[in-house]
Coordinates of C-alpha atoms in Angstrom, one line a residue:
Chain A
M1102 CA 95.7 76.5 -24.4
L1103 CA 93.6 73.5 -25.1
W1104 CA 94.9 69.9 -25.0
P1105 CA 95.6 69.5 -28.6
E1106 CA 97.5 72.8 -28.9
V1107 CA 99.6 71.6 -25.7
R1108 CA 100.3 68.4 -27.5
K1109 CA 101.5 70.3 -30.5
A1110 CA 103.8 72.7 -28.5
Y1111 CA 105.4 70.1 -26.3
P1112 CA 105.4 66.6 -28.1
N1113 CA 106.0 63.4 -26.3
Q1114 CA 106.9 64.5 -22.9
W1115 CA 105.8 64.8 -19.3
L1116 CA 104.2 67.8 -18.2
I1117 CA 102.9 69.4 -15.3
I1118 CA 99.5 71.3 -16.3
E1119 CA 97.1 73.4 -14.5
A1120 CA 93.5 73.3 -15.4
L1121 CA 92.2 76.8 -15.6
E1122 CA 88.8 75.5 -16.6
A1123 CA 87.3 72.3 -15.9
Q1124 CA 84.0 70.4 -15.3
T1125 CA 82.8 67.2 -14.1
M1126 CA 80.6 65.5 -16.7
P1127 CA 78.1 62.7 -16.2
G1128 CA 79.9 59.5 -15.5
N1129 CA 82.4 61.2 -13.4
R1130 CA 84.6 62.2 -16.1
R1131 CA 86.6 65.4 -15.3
Q1132 CA 86.8 67.4 -18.6
L1133 CA 89.6 70.0 -18.8
G1134 CA 89.1 73.1 -20.6
R1135 CA 91.9 75.8 -20.9
L1136 CA 95.0 74.6 -19.5
A1137 CA 98.4 76.3 -18.5
V1138 CA 101.6 74.5 -18.8
I1139 CA 103.5 74.7 -15.7
E1140 CA 106.9 72.8 -16.5
S1141 CA 108.2 70.0 -18.4
C1142 CA 109.7 66.8 -16.4
P1143 CA 112.1 64.2 -17.5
D1144 CA 110.2 61.2 -16.6
G1145 CA 106.9 60.0 -15.0
E1146 CA 108.5 59.7 -11.4
A1147 CA 109.6 63.3 -11.4
A1148 CA 106.5 64.5 -12.9
F1149 CA 104.4 62.8 -10.0
Q1150 CA 106.9 64.3 -7.3
R1151 CA 106.6 67.8 -9.0
Y1152 CA 102.9 67.4 -8.9
R1153 CA 103.1 66.5 -5.2
H1154 CA 105.1 69.4 -4.2
L1155 CA 103.0 72.0 -6.2
H1156 CA 99.8 70.5 -4.9
Q1157 CA 101.0 70.8 -1.3
E1158 CA 102.2 74.3 -1.9
Y1159 CA 99.0 75.3 -3.7
P1160 CA 96.2 73.1 -2.6
A1161 CA 93.4 75.1 -4.2
R1162 CA 94.8 74.8 -7.8
E1163 CA 94.1 71.8 -10.1
F1164 CA 97.4 70.6 -11.3
Y1165 CA 97.9 67.3 -13.2
F1166 CA 100.9 65.3 -14.3
V1167 CA 100.4 64.1 -17.9
H1168 CA 102.1 62.7 -20.8
T1169 CA 101.5 64.4 -24.1
S1170 CA 101.6 61.0 -26.0
R1171 CA 97.9 60.9 -25.0
E1172 CA 95.6 61.9 -27.5
E1173 CA 92.8 62.2 -24.9
L1174 CA 93.1 62.9 -21.1
D1175 CA 91.3 60.3 -19.1
I1176 CA 90.6 61.7 -15.9
R1177 CA 87.8 60.2 -13.4
E1178 CA 86.5 61.9 -10.3
R1179 CA 85.6 60.0 -7.2
H1180 CA 84.7 61.1 -3.8
W1181 CA 86.2 60.1 -0.6
L1182 CA 85.3 61.4 2.9
G1183 CA 88.7 61.4 4.4
I1184 CA 89.9 59.9 7.6
R1185 CA 88.5 61.0 11.0
R1186 CA 91.0 59.6 13.6
G1187 CA 90.2 59.0 17.3
D1188 CA 93.4 60.5 18.2
A1189 CA 93.4 63.6 16.0
A1190 CA 94.8 65.8 18.9
R1191 CA 98.1 63.9 18.8
A1192 CA 98.4 64.5 15.3
Chain B
M242 CA 94.7 37.8 9.9
R243 CA 95.1 40.3 12.8
L244 CA 94.0 43.8 12.8
E245 CA 95.9 46.7 14.4
L246 CA 94.0 49.5 16.0
E247 CA 95.6 52.9 16.0
G248 CA 93.7 56.0 16.9
N249 CA 90.8 53.7 16.8
L250 CA 91.3 53.0 13.2
P251 CA 91.7 49.5 11.8
F252 CA 95.0 48.8 10.0
V253 CA 96.2 45.6 8.4
A254 CA 99.3 44.4 6.4
I255 CA 99.0 43.7 2.8
R256 CA 101.3 42.2 0.0
V257 CA 101.5 43.4 -3.5
G258 CA 103.2 41.7 -6.4
Y259 CA 104.1 43.6 -9.5
R260 CA 106.2 42.5 -12.4
G261 CA 107.3 39.4 -10.4
V262 CA 108.5 41.3 -7.3
E263 CA 106.6 41.5 -3.9
I264 CA 106.7 43.9 -1.1
E265 CA 104.7 43.7 2.3
I266 CA 102.9 47.0 3.2
G267 CA 102.2 47.5 6.9
K268 CA 99.7 49.8 8.1
V269 CA 97.1 50.0 5.3
L270 CA 93.7 51.5 6.6
I271 CA 90.8 49.2 6.0
D272 CA 88.1 51.9 4.9
T273 CA 84.6 50.7 3.8
R274 CA 83.8 54.4 2.9
S275 CA 86.4 54.3 0.3
A276 CA 85.3 52.8 -3.0
S277 CA 88.8 52.0 -4.3
T278 CA 92.2 50.9 -2.9
L279 CA 94.7 53.6 -2.8
L280 CA 98.7 53.1 -2.1
S281 CA 101.3 55.5 -1.0
V282 CA 103.8 56.2 -3.9
D283 CA 106.6 56.2 -1.2
T284 CA 105.9 52.7 -0.4
V285 CA 105.4 51.1 -4.0
S286 CA 108.1 53.0 -5.6
S287 CA 110.8 50.2 -4.6
I288 CA 108.8 47.8 -6.9
G289 CA 109.0 50.2 -9.6
L290 CA 105.2 51.7 -9.5
F291 CA 105.7 55.1 -11.2
P292 CA 103.3 56.9 -13.7
L293 CA 103.2 55.6 -17.3
P294 CA 102.1 57.6 -20.0
E295 CA 98.7 55.5 -20.5
D296 CA 97.8 55.6 -17.0
T297 CA 94.3 56.7 -16.1
L298 CA 94.1 59.5 -13.7
H299 CA 91.8 59.7 -10.8
T300 CA 91.1 63.0 -8.8
I301 CA 89.8 62.2 -5.4
R302 CA 87.6 64.9 -3.9
G303 CA 86.4 65.2 -0.4
I304 CA 86.9 66.8 2.9
G305 CA 90.2 68.5 3.0
G306 CA 90.6 69.2 -0.9
S307 CA 91.5 66.9 -3.5
E308 CA 94.5 64.9 -4.8
V309 CA 95.4 63.3 -8.2
V310 CA 96.5 59.8 -8.3
F311 CA 97.2 57.3 -11.1
S312 CA 95.7 54.0 -11.5
R313 CA 97.6 50.7 -12.2
R314 CA 96.9 47.0 -12.4
V315 CA 99.2 44.9 -10.3
D316 CA 99.9 41.3 -10.4
Y317 CA 98.2 40.7 -7.2
L318 CA 97.1 42.1 -4.0
Q319 CA 96.9 39.8 -0.9
V320 CA 95.6 40.1 2.7
G321 CA 96.2 37.0 4.8
G322 CA 95.7 34.0 2.8
R323 CA 93.6 35.7 0.0
A324 CA 95.1 37.2 -3.1
L325 CA 93.4 38.9 -6.0
N326 CA 95.0 38.7 -9.2
G327 CA 95.1 41.5 -11.8
F328 CA 93.9 43.9 -9.2
E329 CA 93.6 47.6 -10.0
V330 CA 95.0 49.9 -7.3
E331 CA 95.4 53.7 -7.2
I332 CA 98.8 55.1 -6.4
G333 CA 99.0 58.8 -4.7
G334 CA 101.2 61.1 -2.7
M335 CA 98.9 60.5 0.4
D336 CA 100.2 63.4 2.2
Y337 CA 97.7 63.7 4.8
G338 CA 99.9 64.8 7.6
F339 CA 100.3 61.6 9.3
E340 CA 101.7 58.2 8.6
I341 CA 99.7 56.2 6.3
T342 CA 100.9 53.7 3.6
G343 CA 97.6 52.7 2.1
I344 CA 93.7 52.4 2.1
L345 CA 92.0 49.1 1.4
G346 CA 88.8 50.0 0.0
M347 CA 85.6 48.3 -0.7
D348 CA 86.6 47.1 -4.3
F349 CA 89.1 44.7 -2.6
L350 CA 86.8 44.0 0.6
T351 CA 83.8 42.9 -1.5
R352 CA 85.7 41.1 -4.2
A353 CA 87.6 39.0 -1.7
G354 CA 84.5 38.4 0.6
A355 CA 86.0 39.9 3.6
V356 CA 84.5 39.6 7.0
L357 CA 85.6 42.0 9.8
D358 CA 85.3 40.9 13.2
L359 CA 86.0 43.9 15.3
G360 CA 85.3 42.2 18.6
N361 CA 88.3 40.1 18.0
L362 CA 90.1 42.4 15.8
T363 CA 90.5 39.9 12.8
I364 CA 89.7 40.0 9.1
E365 CA 88.7 36.7 7.4
F366 CA 87.7 35.7 3.9
T367 CA 84.9 33.3 4.3
G368 CA 83.5 33.9 0.8
A369 CA 87.0 33.5 -0.6
E370 CA 87.2 29.7 0.4
K371 CA 84.0 29.1 -1.4
M372 CA 85.2 31.0 -4.6
E373 CA 88.8 29.2 -4.5
R374 CA 87.1 25.7 -3.9
G375 CA 84.7 26.7 -7.0
A376 CA 87.8 27.7 -9.1
L377 CA 89.7 24.6 -8.1
A378 CA 86.7 22.5 -9.1
Q379 CA 86.6 24.2 -12.3
E380 CA 90.2 23.6 -12.9
H381 CA 89.8 20.0 -11.9
F382 CA 87.2 19.3 -14.7
L383 CA 89.0 21.4 -17.3
D384 CA 92.3 20.0 -17.1
W385 CA 92.1 16.6 -15.7
P386 CA 95.5 15.3 -16.6
A387 CA 97.4 18.4 -15.3
R388 CA 95.3 18.3 -12.1
E389 CA 96.1 14.7 -11.5
A390 CA 99.7 15.1 -12.0
Q391 CA 99.5 17.8 -9.6
L392 CA 97.7 15.8 -7.0
R393 CA 100.2 12.9 -7.4
A394 CA 103.3 15.1 -6.9
Y395 CA 101.6 16.5 -3.8
R396 CA 100.9 13.2 -2.4
A397 CA 104.4 12.0 -3.2
R398 CA 105.8 15.0 -1.2
R399 CA 103.9 14.3 1.6
G400 CA 104.5 10.7 1.7
W401 CA 108.2 11.7 1.4
M402 CA 107.9 13.8 4.5
R403 CA 106.0 11.3 6.5
R404 CA 108.8 8.5 5.9
A405 CA 111.5 10.9 6.9
P406 CA 112.5 10.0 10.5
C407 CA 112.6 12.6 13.0
P408 CA 116.4 13.1 13.7
A409 CA 117.3 12.0 17.3
S410 CA 119.3 15.6 17.9
L411 CA 116.0 17.3 17.4
A412 CA 113.7 14.9 19.1
G413 CA 115.8 15.3 22.2
G414 CA 114.2 12.5 24.1
L415 CA 110.8 13.9 23.6
R416 CA 108.1 11.6 22.2
E417 CA 108.0 11.5 18.7
P418 CA 105.7 14.1 17.2
R419 CA 102.5 12.8 15.8
W420 CA 101.5 14.6 12.6
P421 CA 98.7 14.5 11.5
P422 CA 97.0 13.8 14.7
D423 CA 95.8 10.2 14.8
L424 CA 92.2 10.1 13.4
G425 CA 92.3 6.4 12.6
L426 CA 93.2 7.2 9.2
K427 CA 95.9 5.3 7.0
P428 CA 98.5 7.4 5.3
P429 CA 97.8 7.5 1.6
Q430 CA 99.2 4.9 -0.5
V431 CA 101.7 6.3 -3.3
V432 CA 101.8 4.2 -6.3
G433 CA 104.2 4.6 -9.1
V434 CA 106.0 7.7 -7.8
D435 CA 109.4 7.8 -6.2

């Protein structure tokens, strides 16, 4: 499904979606192509916690928490090198 | 403001205000390699920072995979004596496998004019002082009557504090504390204010 179709099928609600196709455009915009709807959530907090859980379980898959009131998905990409701790052995 | 070293990484405590409520967040990593500032959702949920339909999402990619976070403008973010108003932070799960409540990134550090002294483990804001003074001066010229009233009220408060005698029970036989230290200055004359 594309985003306009998702909006039509699931109007005005929080969803967890998975990007099946996505690319990063100039200006660090993440453009999503075909999407799969994973589940519907009662509010933003629930959607976020659900995303968090799914992301930890399937770290390689590209999930998002989104509300279908949005006409356009506005997703920016940025890079971060992560944390390299001195006491990593204790972690 | 003191930095805490843990695992040889610098952490600091910050304050965040959102919709009139403030929380203090300890153990925020100072990271000059991070472009933006990120807070853990578990920490800021107590002040009602949850995703809203209109939030912009950021996907953070790097070593160890990616993470989707949402972005929100808070009332202010404060470190030590320096606060930035209307500051935009990212909020995410931060499930990195160890305890961390946030990352103070370059967006805050540069705008606040932070100076890190890693020998003495402190963070100061020398540039900030200049900015605040500049802002104060601007306010001073733009709104002179209001500024004047503010100054009068401030002086009146100080005058009142000085006139209040030190209670004998507190003084306990010690010599009367002298504040401000004697610099040969006369206390300001307060005119027309009770």
